[in-house]
mmCIF file of C-alpha atoms in Angstrom:
data_model
loop_
_atom_site.group_PDB
_atom_site.id
_atom_site.type_symbol
_atom_site.label_atom_id
_atom_site.label_comp_id
_atom_site.label_asym_id
_atom_site.label_seq_id
_atom_site.Cartn_x
_atom_site.Cartn_y
_atom_site.Cartn_z
ATOM 1 C CA MET A 1 5.898 -26.955 -3.340
ATOM 2 C CA GLU A 2 3.579 -28.634 -0.847
ATOM 3 C CA LEU A 3 0.550 -26.556 0.120
ATOM 4 C CA ALA A 4 1.519 -26.690 3.814
ATOM 5 C CA SER A 5 4.962 -25.180 3.090
ATOM 6 C CA LYS A 6 3.639 -22.221 1.114
ATOM 7 C CA LYS A 7 3.635 -18.856 2.837
ATOM 8 C CA ARG A 8 0.354 -16.951 2.877
ATOM 9 C CA VAL A 9 0.254 -13.775 0.787
ATOM 10 C CA VAL A 10 -1.916 -10.757 1.591
ATOM 11 C CA ILE A 11 -2.623 -7.432 -0.114
ATOM 12 C CA THR A 12 -1.799 -4.300 1.861
ATOM 13 C CA GLY A 13 -1.651 -1.551 -0.770
ATOM 14 C CA LEU A 14 -3.684 -0.454 -3.818
ATOM 15 C CA GLY A 15 -2.991 2.211 -6.439
ATOM 16 C CA ILE A 16 -4.907 3.039 -9.644
ATOM 17 C CA VAL A 17 -4.696 5.413 -12.579
ATOM 18 C CA SER A 18 -7.529 4.746 -15.041
ATOM 19 C CA PRO A 19 -10.121 6.413 -17.268
ATOM 20 C CA LEU A 20 -12.369 6.424 -14.198
ATOM 21 C CA GLY A 21 -9.920 8.664 -12.362
ATOM 22 C CA VAL A 22 -6.735 8.854 -10.309
ATOM 23 C CA GLY A 23 -6.975 7.008 -7.008
ATOM 24 C CA VAL A 24 -8.810 4.028 -5.569
ATOM 25 C CA GLU A 25 -11.817 5.831 -4.109
ATOM 26 C CA THR A 26 -12.433 7.852 -7.269
ATOM 27 C CA ASN A 27 -12.369 4.645 -9.292
ATOM 28 C CA TRP A 28 -14.627 2.735 -6.933
ATOM 29 C CA GLU A 29 -17.246 5.472 -6.776
ATOM 30 C CA ALA A 30 -17.478 5.609 -10.577
ATOM 31 C CA LEU A 31 -17.393 1.843 -10.920
ATOM 32 C CA ILE A 32 -20.325 1.043 -8.644
ATOM 33 C CA ALA A 33 -22.267 4.007 -10.081
ATOM 34 C CA GLY A 34 -21.880 2.461 -13.549
ATOM 35 C CA ARG A 35 -20.173 5.482 -15.105
ATOM 36 C CA SER A 36 -18.230 5.081 -18.335
ATOM 37 C CA GLY A 37 -14.734 6.507 -18.790
ATOM 38 C CA VAL A 38 -14.845 6.209 -22.587
ATOM 39 C CA VAL A 39 -14.625 9.548 -24.421
ATOM 40 C CA PRO A 40 -13.744 11.005 -27.850
ATOM 41 C CA ILE A 41 -9.977 10.808 -28.373
ATOM 42 C CA THR A 42 -8.118 14.034 -27.549
ATOM 43 C CA LYS A 43 -4.527 12.726 -27.387
ATOM 44 C CA PHE A 44 -4.094 13.006 -31.164
ATOM 45 C CA ASP A 45 -6.138 13.937 -34.216
ATOM 46 C CA ALA A 46 -8.240 10.821 -34.730
ATOM 47 C CA SER A 47 -10.478 12.274 -37.424
ATOM 48 C CA HIS A 48 -9.008 9.954 -40.074
ATOM 49 C CA HIS A 49 -9.214 6.840 -37.899
ATOM 50 C CA LYS A 50 -12.166 4.472 -38.012
ATOM 51 C CA THR A 51 -12.167 4.510 -34.215
ATOM 52 C CA GLN A 52 -12.278 7.955 -32.625
ATOM 53 C CA ILE A 53 -13.005 6.977 -29.010
ATOM 54 C CA ALA A 54 -10.953 5.523 -26.162
ATOM 55 C CA GLY A 55 -10.651 5.252 -22.411
ATOM 56 C CA GLU A 56 -8.352 8.226 -21.845
ATOM 57 C CA VAL A 57 -6.999 9.092 -18.414
ATOM 58 C CA LYS A 58 -8.231 12.530 -17.382
ATOM 59 C CA ASP A 59 -7.074 14.832 -14.580
ATOM 60 C CA PHE A 60 -3.661 13.162 -14.373
ATOM 61 C CA ARG A 61 -0.712 15.456 -13.740
ATOM 62 C CA SER A 62 2.679 13.814 -14.169
ATOM 63 C CA GLU A 63 4.234 16.628 -12.112
ATOM 64 C CA ASP A 64 2.285 15.416 -9.083
ATOM 65 C CA PHE A 65 4.371 12.238 -9.107
ATOM 66 C CA LEU A 66 7.616 12.834 -11.052
ATOM 67 C CA SER A 67 10.355 15.443 -11.279
ATOM 68 C CA ARG A 68 10.505 17.698 -14.345
ATOM 69 C CA LYS A 69 13.606 15.836 -15.486
ATOM 70 C CA ASP A 70 11.962 12.408 -15.218
ATOM 71 C CA ILE A 71 8.815 13.593 -16.972
ATOM 72 C CA LYS A 72 10.901 14.363 -20.055
ATOM 73 C CA ARG A 73 13.003 11.220 -20.093
ATOM 74 C CA LEU A 74 10.365 8.621 -19.164
ATOM 75 C CA ASP A 75 7.480 7.437 -21.332
ATOM 76 C CA LEU A 76 3.885 7.977 -20.212
ATOM 77 C CA PHE A 77 3.439 4.284 -19.351
ATOM 78 C CA VAL A 78 6.182 4.729 -16.743
ATOM 79 C CA HIS A 79 4.518 7.907 -15.424
ATOM 80 C CA TYR A 80 1.358 5.911 -14.785
ATOM 81 C CA ALA A 81 3.343 3.122 -13.106
ATOM 82 C CA ILE A 82 5.146 5.547 -10.794
ATOM 83 C CA ALA A 83 1.847 7.193 -9.816
ATOM 84 C CA ALA A 84 0.036 3.910 -9.110
ATOM 85 C CA ALA A 85 3.047 2.548 -7.211
ATOM 86 C CA ARG A 86 3.202 5.633 -5.021
ATOM 87 C CA MET A 87 -0.472 5.356 -4.162
ATOM 88 C CA ALA A 88 -0.057 1.662 -3.346
ATOM 89 C CA MET A 89 3.007 2.270 -1.187
ATOM 90 C CA GLU A 90 1.313 5.088 0.712
ATOM 91 C CA ASP A 91 -1.732 2.882 1.236
ATOM 92 C CA SER A 92 0.401 0.024 2.584
ATOM 93 C CA ARG A 93 2.702 2.262 4.670
ATOM 94 C CA LEU A 94 5.493 -0.176 3.837
ATOM 95 C CA ASN A 95 8.868 1.273 4.762
ATOM 96 C CA VAL A 96 11.798 0.119 2.617
ATOM 97 C CA ASN A 97 15.164 0.266 4.396
ATOM 98 C CA GLU A 98 18.578 -1.395 4.463
ATOM 99 C CA ALA A 99 17.228 -4.281 6.516
ATOM 100 C CA ASN A 100 14.470 -5.330 4.101
ATOM 101 C CA ALA A 101 15.342 -3.856 0.665
ATOM 102 C CA ASP A 102 16.879 -7.105 -0.610
ATOM 103 C CA LYS A 103 13.611 -8.949 0.045
ATOM 104 C CA ILE A 104 11.247 -6.462 -1.581
ATOM 105 C CA GLY A 105 10.855 -6.275 -5.372
ATOM 106 C CA CYS A 106 8.657 -5.257 -8.257
ATOM 107 C CA VAL A 107 7.045 -7.194 -11.118
ATOM 108 C CA LEU A 108 4.971 -5.250 -13.623
ATOM 109 C CA GLY A 109 3.374 -6.070 -16.939
ATOM 110 C CA THR A 110 2.833 -3.994 -20.077
ATOM 111 C CA GLY A 111 1.616 -4.878 -23.525
ATOM 112 C CA LEU A 112 3.439 -2.442 -25.794
ATOM 113 C CA GLY A 113 5.720 -0.403 -23.521
ATOM 114 C CA GLY A 114 6.756 3.054 -24.718
ATOM 115 C CA LEU A 115 4.683 3.419 -27.872
ATOM 116 C CA ASN A 116 4.420 7.206 -27.389
ATOM 117 C CA SER A 117 8.226 7.507 -27.376
ATOM 118 C CA LEU A 118 8.575 5.192 -30.367
ATOM 119 C CA GLU A 119 6.216 7.278 -32.493
ATOM 120 C CA ALA A 120 7.704 10.598 -31.424
ATOM 121 C CA CYS A 121 11.301 9.541 -32.080
ATOM 122 C CA HIS A 122 10.446 7.877 -35.371
ATOM 123 C CA SER A 123 8.957 11.161 -36.535
ATOM 124 C CA ILE A 124 12.144 12.989 -35.498
ATOM 125 C CA LEU A 125 14.241 10.416 -37.371
ATOM 126 C CA LEU A 126 12.263 10.951 -40.587
ATOM 127 C CA ASN A 127 12.049 14.737 -40.359
ATOM 128 C CA LYS A 128 15.302 15.797 -38.701
ATOM 129 C CA GLY A 129 17.706 12.877 -39.043
ATOM 130 C CA PRO A 130 19.311 10.290 -36.743
ATOM 131 C CA ASP A 131 21.545 12.719 -34.858
ATOM 132 C CA ARG A 132 18.502 14.382 -33.307
ATOM 133 C CA ILE A 133 17.367 11.259 -31.449
ATOM 134 C CA THR A 134 17.519 11.810 -27.702
ATOM 135 C CA PRO A 135 19.746 9.573 -25.536
ATOM 136 C CA SER A 136 16.624 8.879 -23.464
ATOM 137 C CA PHE A 137 14.844 7.161 -26.368
ATOM 138 C CA ILE A 138 15.792 3.536 -25.684
ATOM 139 C CA PRO A 139 15.496 3.731 -21.873
ATOM 140 C CA ALA A 140 12.106 5.409 -22.323
ATOM 141 C CA LEU A 141 10.878 2.776 -24.764
ATOM 142 C CA ILE A 142 11.862 -0.546 -23.203
ATOM 143 C CA ALA A 143 9.087 -2.327 -21.338
ATOM 144 C CA ASN A 144 11.085 -3.178 -18.220
ATOM 145 C CA MET A 145 11.672 0.497 -17.448
ATOM 146 C CA ALA A 146 8.347 0.469 -15.555
ATOM 147 C CA PRO A 147 9.409 -1.965 -12.798
ATOM 148 C CA GLY A 148 12.956 -0.643 -13.103
ATOM 149 C CA GLN A 149 11.977 2.938 -12.375
ATOM 150 C CA VAL A 150 9.596 1.934 -9.576
ATOM 151 C CA SER A 151 12.474 0.025 -7.960
ATOM 152 C CA ILE A 152 14.761 3.040 -8.353
ATOM 153 C CA GLU A 153 12.121 5.252 -6.720
ATOM 154 C CA TYR A 154 11.830 3.053 -3.630
ATOM 155 C CA GLY A 155 15.222 1.330 -3.479
ATOM 156 C CA LEU A 156 13.720 -2.113 -4.068
ATOM 157 C CA LYS A 157 16.642 -4.540 -4.432
ATOM 158 C CA GLY A 158 14.681 -7.785 -4.563
ATOM 159 C CA PRO A 159 13.295 -9.505 -7.686
ATOM 160 C CA ASN A 160 12.654 -7.213 -10.650
ATOM 161 C CA LEU A 161 10.808 -8.505 -13.702
ATOM 162 C CA CYS A 162 8.624 -7.315 -16.553
ATOM 163 C CA PHE A 163 5.978 -9.403 -18.288
ATOM 164 C CA SER A 164 5.019 -8.553 -21.843
ATOM 165 C CA THR A 165 2.250 -11.087 -22.276
ATOM 166 C CA ALA A 166 -0.310 -8.869 -23.987
ATOM 167 C CA CYS A 167 -3.579 -8.489 -22.088
ATOM 168 C CA SER A 168 -2.528 -11.024 -19.441
ATOM 169 C CA ALA A 169 0.631 -9.115 -18.480
ATOM 170 C CA GLY A 170 -0.708 -7.430 -15.344
ATOM 171 C CA THR A 171 -2.270 -10.662 -14.090
ATOM 172 C CA HIS A 172 0.925 -12.607 -14.746
ATOM 173 C CA ALA A 173 2.917 -9.945 -12.874
ATOM 174 C CA ILE A 174 0.707 -10.236 -9.805
ATOM 175 C CA GLY A 175 0.804 -14.017 -10.043
ATOM 176 C CA GLU A 176 4.595 -14.047 -10.191
ATOM 177 C CA SER A 177 4.759 -11.662 -7.231
ATOM 178 C CA PHE A 178 2.474 -14.064 -5.367
ATOM 179 C CA ARG A 179 4.764 -16.996 -6.208
ATOM 180 C CA LEU A 180 7.926 -15.163 -5.118
ATOM 181 C CA ILE A 181 6.445 -14.421 -1.698
ATOM 182 C CA GLN A 182 4.885 -17.877 -1.345
ATOM 183 C CA SER A 183 8.274 -19.489 -1.904
ATOM 184 C CA GLY A 184 10.127 -17.197 0.509
ATOM 185 C CA LYS A 185 12.119 -15.379 -2.201
ATOM 186 C CA ALA A 186 10.615 -12.053 -1.093
ATOM 187 C CA VAL A 187 8.676 -10.660 1.861
ATOM 188 C CA ALA A 188 6.868 -8.027 -0.167
ATOM 189 C CA MET A 189 6.347 -7.216 -3.856
ATOM 190 C CA LEU A 190 4.760 -4.529 -5.958
ATOM 191 C CA GLY A 191 2.809 -6.246 -8.728
ATOM 192 C CA GLY A 192 0.477 -5.038 -11.462
ATOM 193 C CA GLY A 193 0.404 -3.517 -14.921
ATOM 194 C CA THR A 194 0.734 -0.262 -16.826
ATOM 195 C CA GLU A 195 -0.127 0.867 -20.366
ATOM 196 C CA ALA A 196 -0.250 4.040 -22.496
ATOM 197 C CA THR A 197 -1.030 3.126 -26.084
ATOM 198 C CA ILE A 198 -3.689 5.607 -27.142
ATOM 199 C CA THR A 199 -1.626 6.899 -30.043
ATOM 200 C CA GLY A 200 -2.250 7.254 -33.766
ATOM 201 C CA LEU A 201 -0.290 4.107 -34.533
ATOM 202 C CA GLY A 202 -1.792 2.116 -31.669
ATOM 203 C CA VAL A 203 -5.387 2.844 -32.639
ATOM 204 C CA ALA A 204 -4.639 2.299 -36.351
ATOM 205 C CA GLY A 205 -3.086 -1.077 -35.569
ATOM 206 C CA PHE A 206 -6.077 -2.363 -33.636
ATOM 207 C CA ASN A 207 -8.393 -0.861 -36.277
ATOM 208 C CA ALA A 208 -6.570 -2.868 -38.924
ATOM 209 C CA MET A 209 -7.327 -5.993 -36.930
ATOM 210 C CA ARG A 210 -10.995 -4.964 -36.632
ATOM 211 C CA ALA A 211 -10.622 -5.576 -32.912
ATOM 212 C CA ILE A 212 -11.932 -2.288 -31.506
ATOM 213 C CA SER A 213 -15.320 -0.607 -31.456
ATOM 214 C CA THR A 214 -16.226 2.040 -34.015
ATOM 215 C CA ARG A 215 -19.297 3.255 -32.124
ATOM 216 C CA ASN A 216 -17.927 6.809 -32.312
ATOM 217 C CA ASP A 217 -21.257 8.573 -31.859
ATOM 218 C CA GLU A 218 -21.906 6.901 -28.493
ATOM 219 C CA PRO A 219 -18.542 6.568 -26.716
ATOM 220 C CA GLU A 220 -20.021 5.817 -23.296
ATOM 221 C CA LYS A 221 -22.025 2.960 -24.818
ATOM 222 C CA ALA A 222 -19.261 1.514 -26.977
ATOM 223 C CA SER A 223 -17.956 -1.117 -24.564
ATOM 224 C CA ARG A 224 -20.773 -3.646 -24.115
ATOM 225 C CA PRO A 225 -19.367 -7.004 -22.975
ATOM 226 C CA PHE A 226 -21.544 -10.086 -23.475
ATOM 227 C CA GLU A 227 -24.240 -7.966 -25.138
ATOM 228 C CA ARG A 228 -25.761 -8.821 -28.518
ATOM 229 C CA ASP A 229 -24.657 -5.636 -30.299
ATOM 230 C CA ARG A 230 -21.023 -5.559 -29.142
ATOM 231 C CA ASP A 231 -18.620 -4.573 -31.905
ATOM 232 C CA GLY A 232 -15.173 -4.789 -30.335
ATOM 233 C CA PHE A 233 -13.220 -3.567 -27.329
ATOM 234 C CA VAL A 234 -12.377 0.023 -26.410
ATOM 235 C CA MET A 235 -8.695 0.853 -25.952
ATOM 236 C CA ALA A 236 -7.831 2.383 -22.600
ATOM 237 C CA GLU A 237 -4.794 3.423 -20.589
ATOM 238 C CA GLY A 238 -3.571 3.638 -17.018
ATOM 239 C CA ALA A 239 -2.021 1.458 -14.327
ATOM 240 C CA GLY A 240 -3.055 -0.756 -11.431
ATOM 241 C CA ILE A 241 -0.465 -1.790 -8.836
ATOM 242 C CA LEU A 242 -0.829 -3.740 -5.601
ATOM 243 C CA VAL A 243 1.494 -4.261 -2.647
ATOM 244 C CA LEU A 244 1.614 -7.950 -1.755
ATOM 245 C CA GLU A 245 3.192 -9.137 1.492
ATOM 246 C CA GLU A 246 3.940 -12.334 3.327
ATOM 247 C CA LEU A 247 1.263 -12.604 6.013
ATOM 248 C CA GLU A 248 3.497 -12.770 9.074
ATOM 249 C CA TYR A 249 5.583 -9.862 7.810
ATOM 250 C CA ALA A 250 2.440 -7.765 7.352
ATOM 251 C CA LEU A 251 1.077 -8.704 10.776
ATOM 252 C CA GLU A 252 4.348 -7.930 12.535
ATOM 253 C CA ARG A 253 4.358 -4.385 11.232
ATOM 254 C CA GLY A 254 0.654 -3.878 11.878
ATOM 255 C CA ALA A 255 -0.323 -3.457 8.229
ATOM 256 C CA ARG A 256 -3.946 -3.077 7.161
ATOM 257 C CA ILE A 257 -4.912 -6.113 5.077
ATOM 258 C CA HIS A 258 -7.338 -5.698 2.164
ATOM 259 C CA ALA A 259 -7.597 -9.357 1.106
ATOM 260 C CA GLU A 260 -5.548 -12.500 0.499
ATOM 261 C CA VAL A 261 -4.203 -13.940 -2.763
ATOM 262 C CA VAL A 262 -4.851 -17.680 -2.706
ATOM 263 C CA GLY A 263 -4.514 -18.968 -6.267
ATOM 264 C CA PHE A 264 -2.833 -18.334 -9.613
ATOM 265 C CA GLY A 265 -3.186 -20.227 -12.877
ATOM 266 C CA MET A 266 -1.639 -19.908 -16.334
ATOM 267 C CA SER A 267 -2.167 -21.674 -19.635
ATOM 268 C CA SER A 268 -1.660 -21.337 -23.370
ATOM 269 C CA ASP A 269 -4.316 -21.773 -26.057
ATOM 270 C CA ALA A 270 -1.665 -23.022 -28.497
ATOM 271 C CA PHE A 271 -4.221 -22.262 -31.189
ATOM 272 C CA ASP A 272 -4.108 -18.882 -32.954
ATOM 273 C CA ARG A 273 -2.311 -15.513 -32.736
ATOM 274 C CA VAL A 274 -5.422 -13.553 -31.798
ATOM 275 C CA ALA A 275 -8.526 -15.764 -31.660
ATOM 276 C CA PRO A 276 -9.378 -18.074 -28.747
ATOM 277 C CA PRO A 277 -10.331 -21.677 -29.520
ATOM 278 C CA GLU A 278 -14.029 -22.554 -29.659
ATOM 279 C CA GLY A 279 -15.181 -23.487 -26.188
ATOM 280 C CA GLY A 280 -12.299 -21.584 -24.586
ATOM 281 C CA ALA A 281 -10.183 -24.647 -23.787
ATOM 282 C CA GLY A 282 -7.217 -22.516 -22.703
ATOM 283 C CA ALA A 283 -9.423 -20.438 -20.409
ATOM 284 C CA VAL A 284 -10.890 -23.617 -18.930
ATOM 285 C CA GLN A 285 -7.452 -24.971 -18.116
ATOM 286 C CA CYS A 286 -6.352 -21.621 -16.685
ATOM 287 C CA MET A 287 -9.331 -21.234 -14.348
ATOM 288 C CA ARG A 288 -9.096 -24.857 -13.206
ATOM 289 C CA SER A 289 -5.385 -24.453 -12.553
ATOM 290 C CA ALA A 290 -5.989 -21.394 -10.370
ATOM 291 C CA ILE A 291 -8.778 -23.109 -8.420
ATOM 292 C CA GLU A 292 -6.585 -26.159 -7.826
ATOM 293 C CA ASP A 293 -3.664 -23.945 -6.813
ATOM 294 C CA ALA A 294 -5.894 -22.323 -4.203
ATOM 295 C CA GLY A 295 -6.944 -25.700 -2.825
ATOM 296 C CA LEU A 296 -10.557 -24.842 -3.621
ATOM 297 C CA ALA A 297 -13.434 -26.235 -5.700
ATOM 298 C CA PRO A 298 -15.491 -24.348 -8.304
ATOM 299 C CA ASP A 299 -18.360 -24.196 -5.813
ATOM 300 C CA ASP A 300 -16.188 -21.992 -3.573
ATOM 301 C CA ILE A 301 -16.032 -19.130 -6.110
ATOM 302 C CA ASP A 302 -18.608 -16.395 -5.370
ATOM 303 C CA TYR A 303 -17.849 -13.944 -8.185
ATOM 304 C CA ILE A 304 -15.904 -13.715 -11.451
ATOM 305 C CA ASN A 305 -14.413 -10.486 -12.786
ATOM 306 C CA ALA A 306 -14.402 -11.582 -16.415
ATOM 307 C CA HIS A 307 -11.868 -10.746 -19.090
ATOM 308 C CA GLY A 308 -15.048 -9.655 -20.949
ATOM 309 C CA THR A 309 -13.587 -7.470 -23.681
ATOM 310 C CA SER A 310 -16.740 -6.791 -25.729
ATOM 311 C CA THR A 311 -15.402 -8.668 -28.745
ATOM 312 C CA SER A 312 -17.626 -11.265 -30.347
ATOM 313 C CA LEU A 313 -15.508 -14.401 -29.914
ATOM 314 C CA ASN A 314 -13.839 -13.578 -26.602
ATOM 315 C CA ASP A 315 -17.122 -13.040 -24.772
ATOM 316 C CA LEU A 316 -18.719 -16.109 -26.315
ATOM 317 C CA TYR A 317 -15.818 -18.445 -25.563
ATOM 318 C CA GLU A 318 -15.237 -17.076 -22.052
ATOM 319 C CA THR A 319 -18.912 -17.762 -21.370
ATOM 320 C CA GLN A 320 -18.520 -21.314 -22.681
ATOM 321 C CA ALA A 321 -15.368 -21.794 -20.613
ATOM 322 C CA ILE A 322 -17.119 -20.650 -17.430
ATOM 323 C CA LYS A 323 -19.916 -23.123 -18.143
ATOM 324 C CA THR A 324 -17.386 -25.919 -18.530
ATOM 325 C CA VAL A 325 -15.588 -25.083 -15.279
ATOM 326 C CA PHE A 326 -18.659 -24.365 -13.127
ATOM 327 C CA GLY A 327 -21.114 -26.814 -14.671
ATOM 328 C CA ALA A 328 -24.748 -26.521 -13.611
ATOM 329 C CA ARG A 329 -23.829 -23.735 -11.164
ATOM 330 C CA ALA A 330 -22.433 -21.442 -13.886
ATOM 331 C CA GLY A 331 -25.646 -19.452 -14.215
ATOM 332 C CA GLN A 332 -25.699 -18.779 -10.474
ATOM 333 C CA VAL A 333 -22.202 -17.232 -10.249
ATOM 334 C CA PRO A 334 -22.254 -13.447 -10.759
ATOM 335 C CA VAL A 335 -19.960 -12.453 -13.637
ATOM 336 C CA SER A 336 -19.208 -8.861 -14.541
ATOM 337 C CA SER A 337 -16.856 -7.018 -16.846
ATOM 338 C CA SER A 338 -15.481 -3.756 -15.523
ATOM 339 C CA LYS A 339 -14.207 -3.137 -19.074
ATOM 340 C CA SER A 340 -17.754 -2.002 -19.829
ATOM 341 C CA MET A 341 -16.875 1.165 -17.883
ATOM 342 C CA VAL A 342 -13.103 1.480 -17.896
ATOM 343 C CA GLY A 343 -12.377 0.060 -21.350
ATOM 344 C CA HIS A 344 -9.535 -2.386 -22.023
ATOM 345 C CA LEU A 345 -6.233 -1.338 -20.485
ATOM 346 C CA LEU A 346 -4.360 -4.144 -22.309
ATOM 347 C CA GLY A 347 -1.267 -4.970 -20.227
ATOM 348 C CA ALA A 348 -2.584 -2.921 -17.305
ATOM 349 C CA ALA A 349 -6.002 -4.609 -17.289
ATOM 350 C CA GLY A 350 -5.024 -7.387 -14.886
ATOM 351 C CA GLY A 351 -3.700 -4.912 -12.338
ATOM 352 C CA VAL A 352 -6.714 -2.609 -12.405
ATOM 353 C CA GLU A 353 -9.248 -5.454 -12.482
ATOM 354 C CA SER A 354 -7.513 -7.256 -9.607
ATOM 355 C CA ILE A 355 -7.952 -4.136 -7.501
ATOM 356 C CA TYR A 356 -11.626 -3.932 -8.457
ATOM 357 C CA THR A 357 -12.001 -7.606 -7.488
ATOM 358 C CA VAL A 358 -10.335 -7.052 -4.112
ATOM 359 C CA LEU A 359 -12.645 -4.111 -3.432
ATOM 360 C CA THR A 360 -15.654 -6.223 -4.425
ATOM 361 C CA ILE A 361 -14.732 -8.695 -1.681
ATOM 362 C CA LYS A 362 -13.914 -6.049 0.872
ATOM 363 C CA ARG A 363 -16.976 -3.864 0.334
ATOM 364 C CA GLY A 364 -19.611 -6.443 -0.587
ATOM 365 C CA ILE A 365 -20.679 -4.728 -3.810
ATOM 366 C CA ILE A 366 -20.374 -6.361 -7.235
ATOM 367 C CA PRO A 367 -19.684 -3.864 -10.063
ATOM 368 C CA PRO A 368 -22.148 -4.002 -12.961
ATOM 369 C CA THR A 369 -21.682 -4.770 -16.627
ATOM 370 C CA ILE A 370 -23.077 -1.589 -18.128
ATOM 371 C CA ASN A 371 -24.521 -1.145 -21.626
ATOM 372 C CA TYR A 372 -26.225 -4.508 -21.309
ATOM 373 C CA GLU A 373 -29.388 -3.750 -23.304
ATOM 374 C CA HIS A 374 -29.984 -6.742 -25.567
ATOM 375 C CA PRO A 375 -29.093 -10.243 -24.319
ATOM 376 C CA ASP A 376 -27.040 -12.443 -26.604
ATOM 377 C CA PRO A 377 -28.738 -15.865 -26.540
ATOM 378 C CA GLU A 378 -25.311 -17.514 -26.674
ATOM 379 C CA CYS A 379 -24.042 -15.491 -23.695
ATOM 380 C CA ASP A 380 -26.538 -16.394 -21.003
ATOM 381 C CA LEU A 381 -24.800 -16.087 -17.620
ATOM 382 C CA ASP A 382 -25.581 -13.654 -14.798
ATOM 383 C CA TYR A 383 -23.536 -10.648 -15.966
ATOM 384 C CA VAL A 384 -24.832 -8.287 -13.225
ATOM 385 C CA PRO A 385 -26.473 -6.097 -15.890
ATOM 386 C CA ASN A 386 -26.325 -2.309 -15.604
ATOM 387 C CA GLN A 387 -26.656 -1.972 -11.812
ATOM 388 C CA ALA A 388 -24.169 -2.775 -9.055
ATOM 389 C CA ARG A 389 -25.340 -5.446 -6.646
ATOM 390 C CA GLN A 390 -24.789 -5.849 -2.931
ATOM 391 C CA ALA A 391 -23.593 -9.366 -2.131
ATOM 392 C CA GLN A 392 -21.329 -11.132 0.302
ATOM 393 C CA VAL A 393 -18.303 -12.201 -1.729
ATOM 394 C CA THR A 394 -15.748 -14.300 0.109
ATOM 395 C CA THR A 395 -13.785 -15.707 -2.811
ATOM 396 C CA ALA A 396 -13.473 -14.146 -6.260
ATOM 397 C CA MET A 397 -11.715 -14.860 -9.532
ATOM 398 C CA SER A 398 -10.188 -12.415 -12.041
ATOM 399 C CA ASN A 399 -9.515 -13.554 -15.622
ATOM 400 C CA SER A 400 -7.129 -12.188 -18.251
ATOM 401 C CA PHE A 401 -6.660 -13.693 -21.708
ATOM 402 C CA GLY A 402 -4.154 -12.237 -24.175
ATOM 403 C CA PHE A 403 -3.152 -12.312 -27.843
ATOM 404 C CA GLY A 404 -0.852 -15.204 -28.544
ATOM 405 C CA GLY A 405 -3.189 -17.392 -26.496
ATOM 406 C CA THR A 406 -1.590 -16.518 -23.162
ATOM 407 C CA ASN A 407 -3.950 -16.782 -20.191
ATOM 408 C CA GLY A 408 -3.862 -15.856 -16.501
ATOM 409 C CA THR A 409 -6.312 -16.249 -13.608
ATOM 410 C CA LEU A 410 -5.998 -14.989 -10.040
ATOM 411 C CA ILE A 411 -8.118 -15.930 -7.031
ATOM 412 C CA PHE A 412 -8.593 -13.568 -4.094
ATOM 413 C CA LYS A 413 -10.205 -14.281 -0.748
ATOM 414 C CA ALA A 414 -11.480 -12.249 2.179
ATOM 415 C CA PHE A 415 -8.752 -12.179 4.804
ATOM 416 C CA SER A 416 -9.188 -14.357 7.859
ATOM 417 C CA SER A 417 -6.489 -14.880 10.475
ATOM 418 C CA SER A 418 -7.361 -18.579 10.764
#
């Protein structure tokens, strides 16, 4: 598609459920204050797990967003998606009706889908037998029930897709929503990610991989991206969903515009199931692809919301990849990892971090990377250590890199009518 024929895509709605709270303002206040949402695990007895901490969502009441019947038959990852979607729709004030329903859709991402339902029903199978499995088990478990249920809630009859691309899923979902509107296949889309995997099996699985932090005595200091003493990521849960609209459609209905989506890139490491290649070649290609898609140059990027998981290799190779893409200017581009506060929401990370990036542009404040106490000599960029920073940010990048070597990068820009 020629650049001139692409429709412009703007963001008109934001909705978040995260360990920093329920709602955009609650999240933003905690984020720029540098507060951690990582706590001792309360969702199950973690006393026999090596990791006993996580980014749990607090103060979330499913009954505020779902009927009693739906609470029982839908997995928690769908609860979070419904809540974030409602907040985003209320923020956008987008009205879905017979005239536009066919051109409005939903694309969401999730890493593991209904892990809570899987564990609960497997226990029933072992202890009570197969005839006690609820008819809701499969519909509760399958990953695409998140965008499916959101579409049912709002009568969205346009495109409906689910990405299960590990930690890039939310970013890929927003990118696909962007593409669908750019090409004229939709006038508006809900895009983002959702995840609820803080379960005994989920934590044990990542423990077995030695991928997550075991800093149990200091939960708020466990996630320390790019820092010398990092020892793995912190699992987290929640959802981040945005309403994206074709510009003219948004203007005609008088919508408030938060920012514009201008670029999307994808790539594959084609290297290893879990480890990135030295130098971050896949990340380099992904970031360059997004910048080219936006019709920009690396010098146009003012800020990077890094994937920044707090794992040894990811942080090192993302740093090397940024140096390759930005060259001599790499050290001058502010880079921060909001995972230092919110933890790693896996398939929801791209949705939540995209919202943080949009707010960074809109409000002129760059979130910090907290717990940055001892510099790693091999990670030597400007990570906005420990304190938020006021700065004019016109164009910003958000990175997501997932197991399987699947990568996604989005570029957002301050909205201008010209």
